[in-house]
GROMACS .gro file of C-alpha atoms in nm:
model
  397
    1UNK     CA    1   9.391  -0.038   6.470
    2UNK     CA    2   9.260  -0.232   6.805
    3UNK     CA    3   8.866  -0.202   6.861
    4UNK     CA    4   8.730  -0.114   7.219
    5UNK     CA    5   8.633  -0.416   7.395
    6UNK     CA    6   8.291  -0.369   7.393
    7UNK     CA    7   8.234  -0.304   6.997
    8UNK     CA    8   8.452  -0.671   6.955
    9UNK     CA    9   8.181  -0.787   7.184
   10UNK     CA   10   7.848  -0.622   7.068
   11UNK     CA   11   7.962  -0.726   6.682
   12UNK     CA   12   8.053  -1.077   6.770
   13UNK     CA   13   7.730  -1.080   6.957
   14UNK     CA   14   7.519  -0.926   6.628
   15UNK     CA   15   7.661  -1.142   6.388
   16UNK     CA   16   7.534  -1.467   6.596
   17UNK     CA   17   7.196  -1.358   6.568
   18UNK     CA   18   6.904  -1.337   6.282
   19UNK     CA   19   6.564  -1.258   6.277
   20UNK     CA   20   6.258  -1.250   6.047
   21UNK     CA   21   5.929  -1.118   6.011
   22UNK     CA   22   5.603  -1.117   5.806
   23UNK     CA   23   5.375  -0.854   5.908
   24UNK     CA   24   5.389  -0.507   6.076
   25UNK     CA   25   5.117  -0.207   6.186
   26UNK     CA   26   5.328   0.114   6.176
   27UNK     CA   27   5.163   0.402   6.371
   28UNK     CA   28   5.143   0.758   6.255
   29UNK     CA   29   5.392   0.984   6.410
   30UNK     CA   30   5.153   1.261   6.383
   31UNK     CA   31   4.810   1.166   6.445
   32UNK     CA   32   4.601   0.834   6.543
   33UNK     CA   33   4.541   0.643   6.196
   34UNK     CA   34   4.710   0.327   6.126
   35UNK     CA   35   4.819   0.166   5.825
   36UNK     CA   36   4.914  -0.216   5.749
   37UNK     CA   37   5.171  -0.317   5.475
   38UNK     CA   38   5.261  -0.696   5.469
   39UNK     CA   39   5.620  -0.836   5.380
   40UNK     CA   40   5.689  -1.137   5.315
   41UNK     CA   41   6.016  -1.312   5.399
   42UNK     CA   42   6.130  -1.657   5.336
   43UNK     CA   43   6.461  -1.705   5.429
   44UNK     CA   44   6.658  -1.512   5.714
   45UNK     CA   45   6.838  -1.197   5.669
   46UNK     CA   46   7.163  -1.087   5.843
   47UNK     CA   47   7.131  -0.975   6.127
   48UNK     CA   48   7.386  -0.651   6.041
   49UNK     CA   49   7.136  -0.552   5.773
   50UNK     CA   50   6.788  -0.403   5.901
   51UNK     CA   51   6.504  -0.641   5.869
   52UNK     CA   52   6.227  -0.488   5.574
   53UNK     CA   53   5.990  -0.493   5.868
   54UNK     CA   54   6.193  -0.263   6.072
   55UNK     CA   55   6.279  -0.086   5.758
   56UNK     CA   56   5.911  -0.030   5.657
   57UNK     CA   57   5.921   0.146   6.026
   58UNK     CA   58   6.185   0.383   5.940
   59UNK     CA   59   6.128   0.445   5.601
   60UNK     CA   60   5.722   0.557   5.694
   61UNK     CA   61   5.867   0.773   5.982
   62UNK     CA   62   6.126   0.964   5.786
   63UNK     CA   63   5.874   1.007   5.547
   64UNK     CA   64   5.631   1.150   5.816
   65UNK     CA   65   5.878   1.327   5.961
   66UNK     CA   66   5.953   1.499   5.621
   67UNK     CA   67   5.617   1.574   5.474
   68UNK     CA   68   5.430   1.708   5.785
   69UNK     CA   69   5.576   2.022   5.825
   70UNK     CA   70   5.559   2.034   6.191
   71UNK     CA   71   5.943   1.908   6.211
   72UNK     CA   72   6.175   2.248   6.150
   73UNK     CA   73   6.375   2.167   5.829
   74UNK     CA   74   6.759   2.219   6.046
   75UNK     CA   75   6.634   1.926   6.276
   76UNK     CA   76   6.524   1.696   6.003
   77UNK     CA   77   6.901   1.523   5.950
   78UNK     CA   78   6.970   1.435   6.258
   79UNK     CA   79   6.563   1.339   6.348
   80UNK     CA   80   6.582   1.104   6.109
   81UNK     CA   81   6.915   0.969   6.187
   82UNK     CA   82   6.801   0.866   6.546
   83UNK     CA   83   6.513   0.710   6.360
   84UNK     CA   84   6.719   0.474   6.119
   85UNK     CA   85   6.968   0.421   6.421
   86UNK     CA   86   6.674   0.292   6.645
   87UNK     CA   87   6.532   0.063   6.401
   88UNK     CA   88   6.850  -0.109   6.347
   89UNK     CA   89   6.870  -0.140   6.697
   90UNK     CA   90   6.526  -0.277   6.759
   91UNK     CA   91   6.577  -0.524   6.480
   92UNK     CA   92   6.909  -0.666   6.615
   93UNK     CA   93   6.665  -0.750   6.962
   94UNK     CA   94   6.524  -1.062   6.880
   95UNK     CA   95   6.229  -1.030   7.104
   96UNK     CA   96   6.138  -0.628   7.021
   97UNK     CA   97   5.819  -0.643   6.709
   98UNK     CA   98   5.849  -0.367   6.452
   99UNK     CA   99   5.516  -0.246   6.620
  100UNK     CA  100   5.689  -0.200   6.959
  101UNK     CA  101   5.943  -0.003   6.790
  102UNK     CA  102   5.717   0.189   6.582
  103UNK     CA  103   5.519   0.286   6.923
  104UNK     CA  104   5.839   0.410   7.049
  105UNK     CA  105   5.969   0.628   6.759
  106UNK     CA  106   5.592   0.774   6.783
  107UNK     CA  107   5.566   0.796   7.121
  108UNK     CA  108   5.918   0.973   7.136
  109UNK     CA  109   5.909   1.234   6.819
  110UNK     CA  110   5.561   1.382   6.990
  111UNK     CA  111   5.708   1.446   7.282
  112UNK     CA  112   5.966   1.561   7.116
  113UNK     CA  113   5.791   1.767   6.934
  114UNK     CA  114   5.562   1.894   7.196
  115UNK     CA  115   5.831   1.989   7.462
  116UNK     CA  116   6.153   1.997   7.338
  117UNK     CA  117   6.140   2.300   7.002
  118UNK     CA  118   6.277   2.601   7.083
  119UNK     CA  119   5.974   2.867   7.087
  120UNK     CA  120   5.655   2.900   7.363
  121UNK     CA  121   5.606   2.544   7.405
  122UNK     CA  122   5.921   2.455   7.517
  123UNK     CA  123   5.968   2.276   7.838
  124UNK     CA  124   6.154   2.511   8.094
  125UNK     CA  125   6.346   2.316   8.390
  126UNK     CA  126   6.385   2.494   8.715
  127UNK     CA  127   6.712   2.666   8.734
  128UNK     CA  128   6.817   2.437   9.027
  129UNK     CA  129   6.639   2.133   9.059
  130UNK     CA  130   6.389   1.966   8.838
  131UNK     CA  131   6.118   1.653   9.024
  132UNK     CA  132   6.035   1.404   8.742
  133UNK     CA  133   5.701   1.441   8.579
  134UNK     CA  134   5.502   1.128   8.652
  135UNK     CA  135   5.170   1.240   8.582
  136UNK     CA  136   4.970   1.262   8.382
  137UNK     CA  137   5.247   1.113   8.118
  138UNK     CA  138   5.477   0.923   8.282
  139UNK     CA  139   5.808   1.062   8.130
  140UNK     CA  140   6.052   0.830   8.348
  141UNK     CA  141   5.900   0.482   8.226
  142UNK     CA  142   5.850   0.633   7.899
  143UNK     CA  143   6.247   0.693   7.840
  144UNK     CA  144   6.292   0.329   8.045
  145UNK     CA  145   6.085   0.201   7.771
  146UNK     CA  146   6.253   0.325   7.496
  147UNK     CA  147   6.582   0.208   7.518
  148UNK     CA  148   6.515  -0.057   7.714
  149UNK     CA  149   6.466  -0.223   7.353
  150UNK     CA  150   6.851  -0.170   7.233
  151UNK     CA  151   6.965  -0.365   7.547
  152UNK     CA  152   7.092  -0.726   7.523
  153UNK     CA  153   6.976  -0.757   7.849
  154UNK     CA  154   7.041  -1.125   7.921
  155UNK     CA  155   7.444  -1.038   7.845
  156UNK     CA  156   7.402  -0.721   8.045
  157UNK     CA  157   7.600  -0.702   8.414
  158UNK     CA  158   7.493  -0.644   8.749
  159UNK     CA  159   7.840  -0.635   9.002
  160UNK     CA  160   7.847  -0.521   9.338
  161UNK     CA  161   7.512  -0.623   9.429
  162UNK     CA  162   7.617  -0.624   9.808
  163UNK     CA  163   7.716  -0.268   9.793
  164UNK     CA  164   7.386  -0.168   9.647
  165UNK     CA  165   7.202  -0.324   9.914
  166UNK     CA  166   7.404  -0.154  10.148
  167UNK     CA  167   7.394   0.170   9.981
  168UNK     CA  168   7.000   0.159   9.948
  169UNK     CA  169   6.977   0.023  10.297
  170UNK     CA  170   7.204   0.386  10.421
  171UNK     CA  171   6.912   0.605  10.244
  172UNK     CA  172   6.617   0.370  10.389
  173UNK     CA  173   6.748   0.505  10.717
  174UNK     CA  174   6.736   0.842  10.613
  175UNK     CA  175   7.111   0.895  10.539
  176UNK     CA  176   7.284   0.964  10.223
  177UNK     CA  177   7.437   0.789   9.954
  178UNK     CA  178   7.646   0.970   9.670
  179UNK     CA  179   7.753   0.731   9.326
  180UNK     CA  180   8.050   0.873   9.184
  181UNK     CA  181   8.023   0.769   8.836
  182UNK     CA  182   8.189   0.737   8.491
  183UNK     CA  183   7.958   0.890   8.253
  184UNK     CA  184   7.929   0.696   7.896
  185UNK     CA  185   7.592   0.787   7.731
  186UNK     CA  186   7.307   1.007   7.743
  187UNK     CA  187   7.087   0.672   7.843
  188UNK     CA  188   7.318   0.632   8.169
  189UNK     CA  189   6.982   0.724   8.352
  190UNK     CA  190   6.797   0.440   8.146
  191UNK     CA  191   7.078   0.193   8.176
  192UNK     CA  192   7.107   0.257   8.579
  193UNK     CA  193   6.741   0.257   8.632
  194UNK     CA  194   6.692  -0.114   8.433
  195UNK     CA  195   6.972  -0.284   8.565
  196UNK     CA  196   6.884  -0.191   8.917
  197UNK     CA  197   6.546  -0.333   8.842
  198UNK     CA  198   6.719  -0.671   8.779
  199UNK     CA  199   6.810  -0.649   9.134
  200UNK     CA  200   6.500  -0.569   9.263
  201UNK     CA  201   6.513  -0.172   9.356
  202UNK     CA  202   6.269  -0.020   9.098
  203UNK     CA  203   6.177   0.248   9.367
  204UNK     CA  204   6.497   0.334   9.439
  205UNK     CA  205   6.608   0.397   9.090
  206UNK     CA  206   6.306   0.584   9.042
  207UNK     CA  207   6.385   0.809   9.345
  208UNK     CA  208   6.768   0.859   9.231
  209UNK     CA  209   6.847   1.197   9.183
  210UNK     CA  210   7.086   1.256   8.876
  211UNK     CA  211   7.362   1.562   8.848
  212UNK     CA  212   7.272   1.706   8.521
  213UNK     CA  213   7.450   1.958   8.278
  214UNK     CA  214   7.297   2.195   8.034
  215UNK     CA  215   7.249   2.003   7.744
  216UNK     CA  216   7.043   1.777   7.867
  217UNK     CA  217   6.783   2.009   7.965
  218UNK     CA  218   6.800   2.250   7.648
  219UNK     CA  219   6.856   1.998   7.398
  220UNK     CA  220   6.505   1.925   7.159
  221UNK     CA  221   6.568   1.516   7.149
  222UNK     CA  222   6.714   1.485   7.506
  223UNK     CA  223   6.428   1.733   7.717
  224UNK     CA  224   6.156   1.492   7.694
  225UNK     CA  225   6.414   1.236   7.879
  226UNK     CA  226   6.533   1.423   8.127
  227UNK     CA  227   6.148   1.537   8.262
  228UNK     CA  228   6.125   1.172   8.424
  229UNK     CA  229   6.416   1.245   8.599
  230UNK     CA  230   6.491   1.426   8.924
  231UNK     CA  231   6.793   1.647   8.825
  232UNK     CA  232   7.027   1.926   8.960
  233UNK     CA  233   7.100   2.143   8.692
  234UNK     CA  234   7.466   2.256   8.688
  235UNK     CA  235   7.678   2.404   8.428
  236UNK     CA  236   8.003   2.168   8.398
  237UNK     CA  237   8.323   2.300   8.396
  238UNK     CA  238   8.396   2.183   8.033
  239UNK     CA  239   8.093   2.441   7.928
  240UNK     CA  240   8.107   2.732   8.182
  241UNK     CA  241   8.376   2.916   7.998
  242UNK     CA  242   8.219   2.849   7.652
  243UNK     CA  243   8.025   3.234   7.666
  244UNK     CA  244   8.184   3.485   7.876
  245UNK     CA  245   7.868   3.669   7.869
  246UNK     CA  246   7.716   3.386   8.024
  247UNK     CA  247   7.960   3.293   8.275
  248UNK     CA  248   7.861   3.502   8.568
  249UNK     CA  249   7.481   3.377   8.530
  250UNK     CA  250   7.595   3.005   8.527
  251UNK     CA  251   7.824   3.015   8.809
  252UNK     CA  252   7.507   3.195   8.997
  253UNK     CA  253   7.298   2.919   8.922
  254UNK     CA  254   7.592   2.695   8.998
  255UNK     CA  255   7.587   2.804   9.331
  256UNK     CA  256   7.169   2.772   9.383
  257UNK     CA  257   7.205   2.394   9.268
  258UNK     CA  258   7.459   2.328   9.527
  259UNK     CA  259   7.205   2.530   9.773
  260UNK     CA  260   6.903   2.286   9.657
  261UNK     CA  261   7.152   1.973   9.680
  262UNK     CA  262   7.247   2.108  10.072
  263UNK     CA  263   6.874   2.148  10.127
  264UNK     CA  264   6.829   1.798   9.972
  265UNK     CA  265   7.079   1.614  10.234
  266UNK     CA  266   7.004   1.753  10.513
  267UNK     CA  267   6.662   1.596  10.456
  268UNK     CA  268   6.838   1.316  10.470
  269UNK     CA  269   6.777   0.974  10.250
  270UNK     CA  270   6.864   1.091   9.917
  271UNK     CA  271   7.081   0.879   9.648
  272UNK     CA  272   7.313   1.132   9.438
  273UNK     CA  273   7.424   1.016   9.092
  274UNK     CA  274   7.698   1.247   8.979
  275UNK     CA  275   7.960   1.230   8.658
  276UNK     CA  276   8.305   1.404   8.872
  277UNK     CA  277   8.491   1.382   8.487
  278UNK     CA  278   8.178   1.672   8.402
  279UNK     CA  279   8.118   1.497   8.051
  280UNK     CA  280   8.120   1.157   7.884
  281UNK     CA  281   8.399   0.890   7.852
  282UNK     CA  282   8.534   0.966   7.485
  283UNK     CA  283   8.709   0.705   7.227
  284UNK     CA  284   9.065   0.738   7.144
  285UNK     CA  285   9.015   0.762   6.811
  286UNK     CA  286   9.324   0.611   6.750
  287UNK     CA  287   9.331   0.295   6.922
  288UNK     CA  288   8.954   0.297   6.942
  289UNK     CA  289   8.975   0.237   7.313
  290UNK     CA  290   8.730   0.427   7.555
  291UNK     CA  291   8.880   0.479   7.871
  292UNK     CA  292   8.725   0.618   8.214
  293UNK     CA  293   8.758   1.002   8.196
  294UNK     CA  294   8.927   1.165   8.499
  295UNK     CA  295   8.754   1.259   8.792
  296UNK     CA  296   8.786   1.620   8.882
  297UNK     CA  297   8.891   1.661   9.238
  298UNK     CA  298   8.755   2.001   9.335
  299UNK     CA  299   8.403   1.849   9.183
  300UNK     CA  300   8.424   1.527   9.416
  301UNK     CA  301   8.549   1.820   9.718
  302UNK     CA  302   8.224   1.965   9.665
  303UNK     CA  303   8.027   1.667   9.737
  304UNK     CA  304   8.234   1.585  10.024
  305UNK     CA  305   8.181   1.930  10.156
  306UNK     CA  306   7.823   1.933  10.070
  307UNK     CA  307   7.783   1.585  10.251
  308UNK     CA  308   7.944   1.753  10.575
  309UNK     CA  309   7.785   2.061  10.576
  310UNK     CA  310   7.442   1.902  10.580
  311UNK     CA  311   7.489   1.742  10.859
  312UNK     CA  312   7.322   1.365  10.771
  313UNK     CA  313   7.562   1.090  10.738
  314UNK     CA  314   7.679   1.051  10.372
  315UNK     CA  315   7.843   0.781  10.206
  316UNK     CA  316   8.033   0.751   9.860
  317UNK     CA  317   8.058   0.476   9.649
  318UNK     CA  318   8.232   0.458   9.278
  319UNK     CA  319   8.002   0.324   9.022
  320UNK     CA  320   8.132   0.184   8.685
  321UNK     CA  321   7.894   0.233   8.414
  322UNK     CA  322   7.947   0.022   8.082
  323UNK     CA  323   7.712   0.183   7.782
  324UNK     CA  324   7.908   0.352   7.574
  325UNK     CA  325   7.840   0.163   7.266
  326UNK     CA  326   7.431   0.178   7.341
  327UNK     CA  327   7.491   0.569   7.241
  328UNK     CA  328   7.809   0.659   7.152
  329UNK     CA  329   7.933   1.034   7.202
  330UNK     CA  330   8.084   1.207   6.908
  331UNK     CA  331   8.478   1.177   6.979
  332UNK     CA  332   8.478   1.544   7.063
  333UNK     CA  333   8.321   1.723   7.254
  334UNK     CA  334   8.058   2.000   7.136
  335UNK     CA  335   7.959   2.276   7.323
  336UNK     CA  336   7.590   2.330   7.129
  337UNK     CA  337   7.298   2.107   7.104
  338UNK     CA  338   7.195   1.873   6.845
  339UNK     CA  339   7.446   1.639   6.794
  340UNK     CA  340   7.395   1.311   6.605
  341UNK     CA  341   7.256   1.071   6.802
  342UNK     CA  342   7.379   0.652   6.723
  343UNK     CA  343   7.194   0.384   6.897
  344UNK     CA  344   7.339   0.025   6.942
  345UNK     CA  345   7.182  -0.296   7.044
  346UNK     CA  346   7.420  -0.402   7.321
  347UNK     CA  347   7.453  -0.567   7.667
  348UNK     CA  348   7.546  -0.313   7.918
  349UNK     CA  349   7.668  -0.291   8.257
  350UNK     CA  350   7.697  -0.184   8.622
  351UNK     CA  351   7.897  -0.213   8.919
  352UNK     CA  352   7.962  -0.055   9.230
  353UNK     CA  353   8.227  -0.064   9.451
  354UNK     CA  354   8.245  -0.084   9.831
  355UNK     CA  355   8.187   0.215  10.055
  356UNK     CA  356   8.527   0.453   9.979
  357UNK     CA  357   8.708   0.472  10.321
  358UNK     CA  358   8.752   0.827  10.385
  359UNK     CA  359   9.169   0.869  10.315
  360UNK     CA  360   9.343   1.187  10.264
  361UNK     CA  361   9.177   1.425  10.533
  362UNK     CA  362   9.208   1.836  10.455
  363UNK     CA  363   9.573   1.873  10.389
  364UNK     CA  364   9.590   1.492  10.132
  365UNK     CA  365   9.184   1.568   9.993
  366UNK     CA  366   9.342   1.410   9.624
  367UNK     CA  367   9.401   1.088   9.789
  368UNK     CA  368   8.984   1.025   9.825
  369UNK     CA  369   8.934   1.153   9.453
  370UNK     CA  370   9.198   0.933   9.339
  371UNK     CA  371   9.081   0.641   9.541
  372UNK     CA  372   8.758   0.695   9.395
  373UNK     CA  373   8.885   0.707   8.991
  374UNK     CA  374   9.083   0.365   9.073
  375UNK     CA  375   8.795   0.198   9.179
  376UNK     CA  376   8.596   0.316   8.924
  377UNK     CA  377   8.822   0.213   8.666
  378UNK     CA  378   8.912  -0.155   8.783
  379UNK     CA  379   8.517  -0.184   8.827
  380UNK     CA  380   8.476  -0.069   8.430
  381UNK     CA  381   8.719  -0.323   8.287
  382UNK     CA  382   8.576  -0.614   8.527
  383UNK     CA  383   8.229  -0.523   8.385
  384UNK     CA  384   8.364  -0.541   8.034
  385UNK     CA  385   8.539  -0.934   8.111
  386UNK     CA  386   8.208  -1.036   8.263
  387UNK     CA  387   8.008  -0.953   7.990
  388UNK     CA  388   8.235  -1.080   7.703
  389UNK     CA  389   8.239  -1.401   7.888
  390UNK     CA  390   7.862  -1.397   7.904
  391UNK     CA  391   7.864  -1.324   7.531
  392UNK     CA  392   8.091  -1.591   7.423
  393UNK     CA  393   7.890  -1.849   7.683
  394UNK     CA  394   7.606  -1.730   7.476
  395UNK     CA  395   7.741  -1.775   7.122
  396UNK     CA  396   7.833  -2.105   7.229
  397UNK     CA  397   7.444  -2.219   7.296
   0.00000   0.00000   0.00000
């Protein structure tokens, strides 16, 4: 069995490193007290098992998370799962302290906690369009923070810089730009947003706006992530059919997203990140090989239409995105909430191609949406051979 490229790279990259610690402050996930406990360690420990630091972390949140009652009992599993995955992330970064990662597990499970259970308190997104909530908790540099920690960002990839520029330079003079992207992991957002800041355009990753489907914006864990983000809230077609009671109420609010998104471009400067596959890329579970899912061409139509309708000057680009391993999907896809959440430490990677030419006119429309998967694709496998070269330059130092 052949692993993906990027697990042969993120486990030749783990087992080069090690890391050790004496001393840790864990914070309380659900109140203000701190506790010390001191660990002593006098010879390194693999890097592929978790650091007792980092496992004092987990261990005191799971236990928290447990005992306080405040956690409902069917959310406990997978709560602490994304705990113990985190930890062993944050302990394969080299430069991340157990208290950094205990701040983040804290700061995450209240907001969790606070906006995401099902009930009153619940955080309701506008049916259309969602602005991120800056104020007075910054939600978009908290979720930049958090997994900012489970990047290997000095073997992480920038490509296409020149296509950025020119892409940010179209929206600085109030035209459009649309990124037709593969979609790997529910940290995309993070991973686009910090590797554009290696490039210089912090405010224009802040200002992206980001095509979003239902789960992100129901599910407990992923609703405090998605409030720093400016979103249109669709209904994909993988999920639209799921409840035929349902359907016609979707497809209505279907229809008001693409309404906001019209009202959006003819504005004029806006940056569009959209998925056109309507999910993420999935492993082939039997070669282990994640390949670029295929780009729906009525979904990349839309865009095109949308684009033209407004009226403003709009220009598509195909963005590669490289993150699977940071959170791998499950190899299925699931139609409910609350799926098990893994967290890697791992470089990751961007690139963007050049301005798509616009081929294929009414009558040959597949031509531009199959333009747009081939770029995509020979984008996502140069990514992947830049950064294993970067990781084996590394291993070498």
């Amino acid at each position: 069995m052949r692993i993906s490229p990027i697990a042969a790279i993120s486990l030749a990259m783990l087992a080069s490193r090690t890391t050790a610690f004496t001393q840790t402050t864990i914070p309380k996930v659900f109140g203000s007290t701190q506790f010390t406990t001191s660990l002593n360690m006098s010879t390194e420990t693999p890097i592929l098992t978790i650091t007792p630091p980092f496992a004092a972390v987990r261990d005191t949140v799971i236990t928290q998370l447990t005992t306080s009652g405040k956690v409902p009992p069917q959310m406990i599993p997978s709560l602490s799962h994304f705990v113990s995955e985190y930890a062993m992330a944050c302990s394969e970064n080299g430069s991340v302290t157990p208290e950094t990662c205990a701040e983040n597990i804290a700061t995450c499970t209240r907001v969790a906690l606070e906006n995401g259970l099902p009930g009153p308190t619940q955080y309701k997104f506008e049916n259309s369009a969602h602005q991120a909530i800056r104020k007075p908790f910054d939600y978009y540099q908290f979720g930049v923070d958090f997994f900012r920690p489970a990047m290997d960002l000095e073997n992480s990839v920038v490509l296409g810089t020149e296509n950025f520029e020119e892409a940010f330079e179209f929206m600085k003079k109030g035209e459009n730009v649309v990124f037709l992207a593969n979609h790997q992991s529910e940290a995309d957002p993070q991973v686009f947003s910090i590797l554009l800041e290696k490039i210089g355009r912090r405010r224009e990753a802040e200002e992206l706006v980001y095509v979003a489907g239902h789960k992100v914006t129901t599910d407990p864990l992923a609703i405090p992530f998605s409030m720093g983000r400016n979103l249109l809230c669709i209904h994909s077609k993988k999920h639209i059919n799921v409840d035929p009671t349902t359907k016609e109420s979707k497809t209505q609010q279907n229809v008001a997203t693409m309404n906001q998104m019209l009202k959006m471009m003819r504005g004029g400067g806006v940056g569009i990140w959209v998925a056109p596959s309507g999910g993420r890329d999935r492993r082939d579970v039997d070669t282990c090989e994640v390949p670029v899912a295929p780009f729906d061409q009525k979904t990349i139509d839309m865009f095109r239409l949308m684009g033209s309708k407004s009226k403003t000057p709009t220009h598509f680009y195909s963005l590669a995105m490289v993150s699977y391993e940071l959170c791998p999907p499950p190899d299925t896809v699931e139609a409910g909430v609350g799926e098990q959440r893994n967290i890697r430490y791992t470089p990751i990677g961007i690139a963007c191609g050049e301005e798509l030419p616009n081929v294929g006119g009414k009558e040959s429309r597949h031509l531009f949406a199959q333009s747009a998967m081939e770029i995509c694709e020979e984008k996502y496998f140069e990514t992947m051979k830049e950064i294993e070269v970067l990781v084996k330059n590394s291993e070498k130092q």
